[in-house]
């Protein structure tokens, strides 16, 4: 898989020094980072989607015991990203918490680490279907959506043409089959007009981009930007397979 231009899709991807890929979404240059975060350079904004903090503790209340470390692991990755990028604006694209009571279940140290992310920058919490009210005690602003450069930041992608939309919600994943077997990875999916971000949360799953849920979003075949080990791989639509 190559992290450079995908000519078959007539969409220009360029390798970024961070291991990600750079492209224009509705005319605004963005970097799709290997962590699953998206960097808007002109505004120095870092976008992450679907962190699902406290998903493990939510499952525990229903008797499905998972190791209770998902919030800690997700936070550690987010801290590494903010340290690397040093954004002026950190945007959570919804479903930051797994349910309405998740903020109350945060360990005190995890809540402190989350609050510390606001030091020296603005936090913006876009609300999602899992966290419709946004956080109550944590710093930051709460909104249903936001316009940034030529981009529209929201949680759930809307059907039909939505130029500039940056959304999450669907947890896109790409699957490629080869002689050595199949590889499945979380991914960005974009047609250059809009982009759907992968889930950033440690316990968040992934929906194959060839699922029918993605069909209403793209009038032309999109490209998947799959998350590899330290780099992003641009994959043309014809190279992707269903689950």
Coordinates of C-alpha atoms in Angstrom, one line a residue:
X1 CA 0.0 0.0 0.0
X2 CA 1.3 3.4 -0.9
X3 CA 1.0 6.6 1.0
X4 CA 1.5 8.9 -2.0
X5 CA -0.8 9.9 -4.8
X6 CA -3.7 7.7 -5.9
X7 CA -4.0 8.6 -9.6
X8 CA -6.7 6.1 -10.3
X9 CA -9.1 8.0 -8.1
X10 CA -8.0 11.4 -9.5
X11 CA -7.4 12.6 -6.0
X12 CA -4.1 14.1 -4.8
X13 CA -2.6 12.6 -1.7
X14 CA 0.9 13.7 -0.7
X15 CA 3.1 12.1 2.0
X16 CA 3.5 14.2 5.1
X17 CA 6.7 14.1 7.3
X18 CA 4.6 12.9 10.2
X19 CA 3.7 9.7 8.4
X20 CA 0.3 10.9 7.5
X21 CA -1.0 12.2 4.1
X22 CA -1.9 15.7 3.1
X23 CA -4.8 16.6 0.8
X24 CA -7.4 19.3 0.2
X25 CA -10.9 18.8 1.5
X26 CA -13.2 21.3 -0.1
X27 CA -10.2 23.5 -0.8
X28 CA -8.8 23.4 2.8
X29 CA -5.5 21.6 3.3
X30 CA -5.6 19.0 6.0
X31 CA -3.3 16.3 7.2
X32 CA -4.7 12.8 7.9
X33 CA -2.5 11.6 10.7
X34 CA -1.6 8.0 11.5
X35 CA -3.2 8.3 14.9
X36 CA -6.6 8.9 13.3
X37 CA -6.6 12.6 14.1
X38 CA -7.0 15.3 11.4
X39 CA -4.9 18.4 11.5
X40 CA -6.2 21.6 9.8
X41 CA -3.0 23.5 9.3
X42 CA -4.3 27.0 8.5
X43 CA -6.3 27.1 11.8
X44 CA -3.9 24.8 13.7
X45 CA -6.9 22.8 14.7
X46 CA -6.7 19.1 15.7
X47 CA -9.9 17.0 15.2
X48 CA -10.6 13.6 16.7
X49 CA -13.9 11.6 16.6
X50 CA -15.6 9.0 18.6
X51 CA -13.4 8.6 21.6
X52 CA -16.1 6.8 23.6
X53 CA -14.5 7.4 27.0
X54 CA -15.7 5.0 29.7
X55 CA -17.0 2.4 27.2
X56 CA -15.4 -0.3 29.3
X57 CA -17.2 0.8 32.5
X58 CA -20.5 1.0 30.6
X59 CA -20.1 -2.6 29.6
X60 CA -19.2 -3.6 33.1
X61 CA -22.5 -2.2 34.4
X62 CA -24.2 -4.7 32.1
X63 CA -22.1 -7.6 33.3
X64 CA -19.8 -7.7 30.2
X65 CA -16.4 -7.3 31.9
X66 CA -13.7 -5.7 29.7
X67 CA -10.3 -4.4 31.0
X68 CA -11.1 -1.0 32.4
X69 CA -8.2 0.8 30.7
X70 CA -9.8 2.1 27.5
X71 CA -10.1 5.7 28.8
X72 CA -6.5 5.7 30.0
X73 CA -5.2 4.3 26.7
X74 CA -7.3 6.8 24.6
X75 CA -6.1 9.7 26.7
X76 CA -2.5 8.7 26.4
X77 CA -2.8 8.7 22.6
X78 CA -4.6 12.0 22.6
X79 CA -1.9 13.5 24.8
X80 CA 0.8 12.3 22.5
X81 CA -1.0 13.9 19.5
X82 CA -1.5 17.2 21.2
X83 CA 2.2 17.3 22.3
X84 CA 3.2 16.5 18.7
X85 CA 0.9 19.0 16.9
X86 CA 0.5 21.7 19.7
X87 CA -2.9 22.7 18.3
X88 CA -4.5 26.0 19.2
X89 CA -7.9 24.4 18.9
X90 CA -8.8 20.8 19.9
X91 CA -12.1 19.6 18.5
X92 CA -13.9 16.5 19.7
X93 CA -16.3 15.4 16.9
X94 CA -19.0 13.8 19.1
X95 CA -19.4 10.6 21.0
X96 CA -16.5 11.6 23.2
X97 CA -18.3 9.8 26.0
X98 CA -19.9 6.5 25.6
X99 CA -23.1 7.5 27.5
X100 CA -24.6 10.4 29.5
X101 CA -23.2 9.1 32.8
X102 CA -19.7 8.4 31.5
X103 CA -18.3 11.7 32.7
X104 CA -19.3 10.8 36.2
X105 CA -17.5 7.5 36.0
X106 CA -14.2 9.0 35.0
X107 CA -11.4 8.3 37.5
X108 CA -10.2 11.5 39.1
X109 CA -6.8 11.3 37.4
X110 CA -8.4 10.8 34.0
X111 CA -10.7 13.8 34.5
X112 CA -7.6 15.9 35.5
X113 CA -5.7 14.8 32.4
X114 CA -8.7 15.7 30.2
X115 CA -9.0 19.1 31.8
X116 CA -5.3 19.7 31.4
X117 CA -5.7 19.4 27.6
X118 CA -7.4 22.9 27.7
X119 CA -4.1 24.5 28.9
X120 CA -2.9 26.9 26.2
X121 CA -5.7 26.0 23.7
X122 CA -9.5 26.0 23.2
X123 CA -11.4 22.8 23.5
X124 CA -14.6 22.4 21.4
X125 CA -17.0 19.5 22.2
X126 CA -19.3 18.7 19.2
X127 CA -22.1 16.7 20.6
X128 CA -23.0 13.2 19.3
X129 CA -25.7 10.7 19.7
X130 CA -24.0 9.1 22.7
X131 CA -23.3 12.4 24.5
X132 CA -26.0 14.8 23.3
X133 CA -25.6 17.2 26.3
X134 CA -21.8 17.4 26.1
X135 CA -19.5 17.4 29.2
X136 CA -20.7 19.3 32.3
X137 CA -17.6 19.7 34.5
X138 CA -14.8 19.8 31.9
X139 CA -13.5 23.0 30.3
X140 CA -14.4 23.9 26.7
X141 CA -17.2 25.0 24.5
X142 CA -20.1 22.9 23.4
X143 CA -21.7 23.0 20.0
X144 CA -23.8 21.0 17.5
X145 CA -21.5 21.9 14.7
X146 CA -18.9 24.5 13.7
X147 CA -17.6 26.1 10.5
X148 CA -13.8 26.2 10.2
X149 CA -12.1 27.5 7.0
X150 CA -14.2 25.8 4.2
X151 CA -15.0 22.9 6.5
X152 CA -18.2 22.0 8.5
X153 CA -17.4 20.1 11.6
X154 CA -20.2 17.8 12.9
X155 CA -20.7 14.4 14.4
X156 CA -23.0 12.5 12.1
X157 CA -22.4 12.8 8.3
X158 CA -25.5 14.0 6.4
X159 CA -26.6 12.3 3.1
X160 CA -26.2 13.9 -0.2
X161 CA -23.7 16.6 -1.2
X162 CA -22.1 18.2 1.9
X163 CA -19.0 20.1 0.7
X164 CA -16.5 20.5 3.5
X165 CA -18.1 18.1 5.9
X166 CA -15.8 16.6 8.5
X167 CA -17.6 14.0 10.6
X168 CA -17.3 10.8 12.6
X169 CA -20.1 8.5 13.8
X170 CA -19.6 5.7 11.3
X171 CA -16.2 4.4 12.5
X172 CA -14.9 3.7 9.0
X173 CA -12.6 0.7 8.4
X174 CA -10.8 -0.5 5.3
X175 CA -10.2 -4.1 4.3
X176 CA -7.7 -5.2 1.7
X177 CA -7.2 -8.9 0.6
X178 CA -4.0 -10.2 -0.8
X179 CA -2.2 -13.5 -1.3
X180 CA -1.1 -13.5 2.4
X181 CA -4.6 -12.9 3.6
X182 CA -6.7 -9.9 4.5
X183 CA -5.8 -6.8 6.4
X184 CA -8.5 -4.6 8.1
X185 CA -7.6 -1.2 9.5
X186 CA -9.4 1.9 10.8
X187 CA -9.4 4.5 8.1
X188 CA -10.4 8.0 6.9
X189 CA -12.7 7.9 3.9
X190 CA -12.8 10.9 1.6
X191 CA -13.7 12.0 -2.0
X192 CA -11.9 15.4 -1.6
X193 CA -15.2 17.1 -0.9
X194 CA -15.9 15.7 2.5
X195 CA -14.1 13.3 5.0
X196 CA -15.3 10.8 7.6
X197 CA -12.8 10.3 10.4
X198 CA -12.0 6.9 12.0
X199 CA -12.9 6.3 15.7
X200 CA -10.2 7.4 18.0
X201 CA -11.3 5.5 21.0
X202 CA -9.4 2.4 22.1
X203 CA -12.6 0.2 22.3
X204 CA -14.4 1.7 19.4
X205 CA -15.0 -0.7 16.5
X206 CA -15.0 -0.1 12.8
X207 CA -17.6 -0.4 10.0
X208 CA -16.4 -1.5 6.6
X209 CA -16.4 1.5 4.2
X210 CA -18.2 -0.7 1.6
X211 CA -21.2 -1.0 4.0
X212 CA -24.4 0.5 2.6
X213 CA -24.2 3.2 5.3
X214 CA -21.5 5.0 3.3
X215 CA -23.3 4.9 -0.1
X216 CA -25.4 8.1 0.4
X217 CA -22.3 10.1 1.3
X218 CA -20.2 9.9 -1.9
X219 CA -21.4 10.6 -5.5
X220 CA -18.0 9.4 -6.8
X221 CA -15.8 6.5 -5.5
X222 CA -14.0 7.7 -2.4
X223 CA -10.5 6.8 -1.2
X224 CA -9.7 5.1 2.1
X225 CA -6.7 6.4 4.1
X226 CA -5.9 3.4 6.3
X227 CA -4.0 3.7 9.6
X228 CA -0.9 1.7 9.6
X229 CA 2.0 1.5 12.1
X230 CA 3.2 5.0 12.1
X231 CA 1.9 5.9 8.7
X232 CA -1.2 6.3 6.6
X233 CA -1.8 4.3 3.4
X234 CA -4.1 5.7 0.7
X235 CA -6.1 2.9 -0.9
X236 CA -8.3 3.2 -4.0
X237 CA -11.8 2.0 -3.9
X238 CA -11.3 -0.9 -6.3
X239 CA -8.6 -2.4 -4.0
X240 CA -11.1 -2.6 -1.0
X241 CA -13.2 -5.6 -0.2
X242 CA -16.2 -6.3 1.9
X243 CA -16.1 -8.2 5.2

